[in-house]
Amino acid sequence: MSRRFVMVPGIGGSGPEHWQSHWESLYPNTLRIEPNSWDEPDLADWFAALDRAVAAAPYPPVLVCHSLGCLLFAHWRAASSRAIAAAFLVAVPDRSGPAFPAQAKAFGALPATGFGERPVLAVASENDPYDPKASAIAWAARQGAWPRRLGPRGHLNEASNLGAWPEGQGLLADFLDEIGE
């Protein structure tokens, strides 16, 4: 894939064994957002980091978001006029769920504007501790995302031991083929 991607990790920034980090090696035209507050997420800081990354892309990128990065996308999409090609949301967390981090509370006050006209695919695991009742994937679908439920994979993060997550690569490739990207 020669398409430019922007990786939008969750809290902690996706460590070296996270699939997003593996994908950065696989897809050389990839940027990662660079907020100053990975562990104590500040919505304004993360928003600015996402906006900078999208602005740096030579053409509308595909956003590849994980966990809190998915909620960041919702805030950014509601306020930004910058163009993107599509968004691939993985493990959207339930902002009212028992595992939602207190330090990310500002991310939970979500806009009600939807995701707009660009295609969005939201991928969820059946046993994600951050979305135990599938509320977040349902919310993403109401915002305009195409929902895709997988079997039990945990939070689809480093702890899930996905490595380069070939299944996810296939989902992304199929999604981009389907939308003509």
XYZ file of C-alpha atoms in Angstrom, residues 35-166:
132
model
C 1.286 14.800 21.501
C 3.235 15.821 24.588
C 0.859 14.015 26.922
C 0.778 10.300 26.025
C 0.233 9.066 29.588
C -1.869 11.939 30.941
C -3.876 12.696 27.800
C -4.811 16.301 27.226
C -7.525 16.630 24.588
C -6.261 19.959 23.212
C -2.698 18.612 22.934
C -3.812 15.410 21.193
C -6.170 17.347 18.905
C -3.328 19.656 17.828
C -1.036 16.656 17.250
C -3.609 14.978 15.009
C -4.222 18.186 13.118
C -0.462 18.648 12.538
C -0.082 15.090 11.261
C -2.991 15.396 8.815
C -1.693 18.783 7.634
C 1.745 17.231 6.980
C 0.328 14.587 4.654
C 0.793 15.433 0.947
C -2.724 14.176 0.208
C -5.676 13.143 2.373
C -4.444 10.318 4.627
C -6.137 7.284 6.092
C -6.336 7.614 9.872
C -5.609 4.388 11.763
C -6.894 4.902 15.290
C -6.718 2.705 18.369
C -8.710 3.013 21.598
C -8.611 6.591 22.918
C -7.355 7.636 19.482
C -10.813 6.704 18.154
C -12.469 9.191 20.503
C -9.869 11.777 19.510
C -10.906 11.193 15.897
C -14.540 11.960 16.802
C -13.564 15.282 18.397
C -11.217 16.194 15.559
C -13.679 15.245 12.807
C -16.368 17.430 14.383
C -14.121 20.508 14.423
C -11.659 20.154 11.547
C -12.173 20.944 7.903
C -9.013 19.074 6.855
C -9.593 16.304 4.340
C -8.957 12.641 5.047
C -9.441 9.651 2.776
C -10.939 7.386 5.447
C -10.649 6.287 9.061
C -9.996 2.814 10.461
C -11.067 2.702 14.115
C -9.941 -0.209 16.286
C -11.194 -0.951 19.819
C -13.324 2.132 20.399
C -13.627 2.387 24.200
C -16.899 2.870 26.056
C -16.478 6.239 27.729
C -19.002 5.258 30.418
C -17.604 1.753 30.923
C -15.921 0.603 34.133
C -12.422 0.446 32.602
C -12.432 3.906 30.971
C -9.424 5.818 32.348
C -10.247 8.738 34.624
C -7.402 10.805 33.159
C -9.135 10.659 29.755
C -12.483 12.039 30.953
C -12.353 15.045 28.580
C -12.273 12.667 25.605
C -15.583 11.182 26.738
C -17.615 14.365 26.184
C -18.223 13.423 22.565
C -19.691 15.667 19.887
C -23.015 14.622 18.394
C -22.149 15.553 14.822
C -21.246 12.128 13.432
C -18.201 11.197 11.398
C -19.056 13.081 8.219
C -18.986 11.861 4.662
C -15.638 10.036 4.547
C -15.813 6.247 5.034
C -15.106 4.901 8.514
C -14.683 1.266 9.542
C -14.900 0.451 13.267
C -13.446 -2.892 14.369
C -14.200 -4.407 17.776
C -13.409 -7.567 19.691
C -16.163 -9.581 21.376
C -14.362 -9.491 24.715
C -12.829 -6.019 24.865
C -12.634 -5.001 28.548
C -12.946 -1.348 27.447
C -16.234 -2.071 25.670
C -17.749 -4.990 27.593
C -21.339 -4.355 26.477
C -20.508 -3.403 22.856
C -21.804 0.104 23.577
C -18.859 1.862 21.939
C -19.032 -0.071 18.666
C -22.784 0.648 18.585
C -22.060 4.349 19.182
C -19.517 4.341 16.324
C -22.127 2.788 14.018
C -24.629 5.522 14.956
C -21.977 8.096 14.013
C -21.721 6.588 10.526
C -19.018 3.924 10.886
C -19.363 0.503 9.360
C -19.095 -1.830 12.362
C -17.073 -5.045 12.189
C -17.125 -7.400 15.171
C -14.361 -9.949 15.547
C -14.197 -12.931 17.834
C -12.556 -12.714 21.248
C -9.292 -10.781 20.834
C -9.177 -8.643 24.000
C -8.526 -4.929 23.554
C -6.693 -5.486 20.249
C -3.565 -4.009 21.760
C -0.052 -5.100 22.717
C -1.430 -7.305 25.526
C -3.476 -9.197 22.916
C -0.202 -10.493 21.399
C -1.280 -9.675 17.859
C 2.197 -8.843 16.560
C 1.802 -7.231 13.140
C -1.869 -8.324 13.258
C -2.232 -9.838 9.769
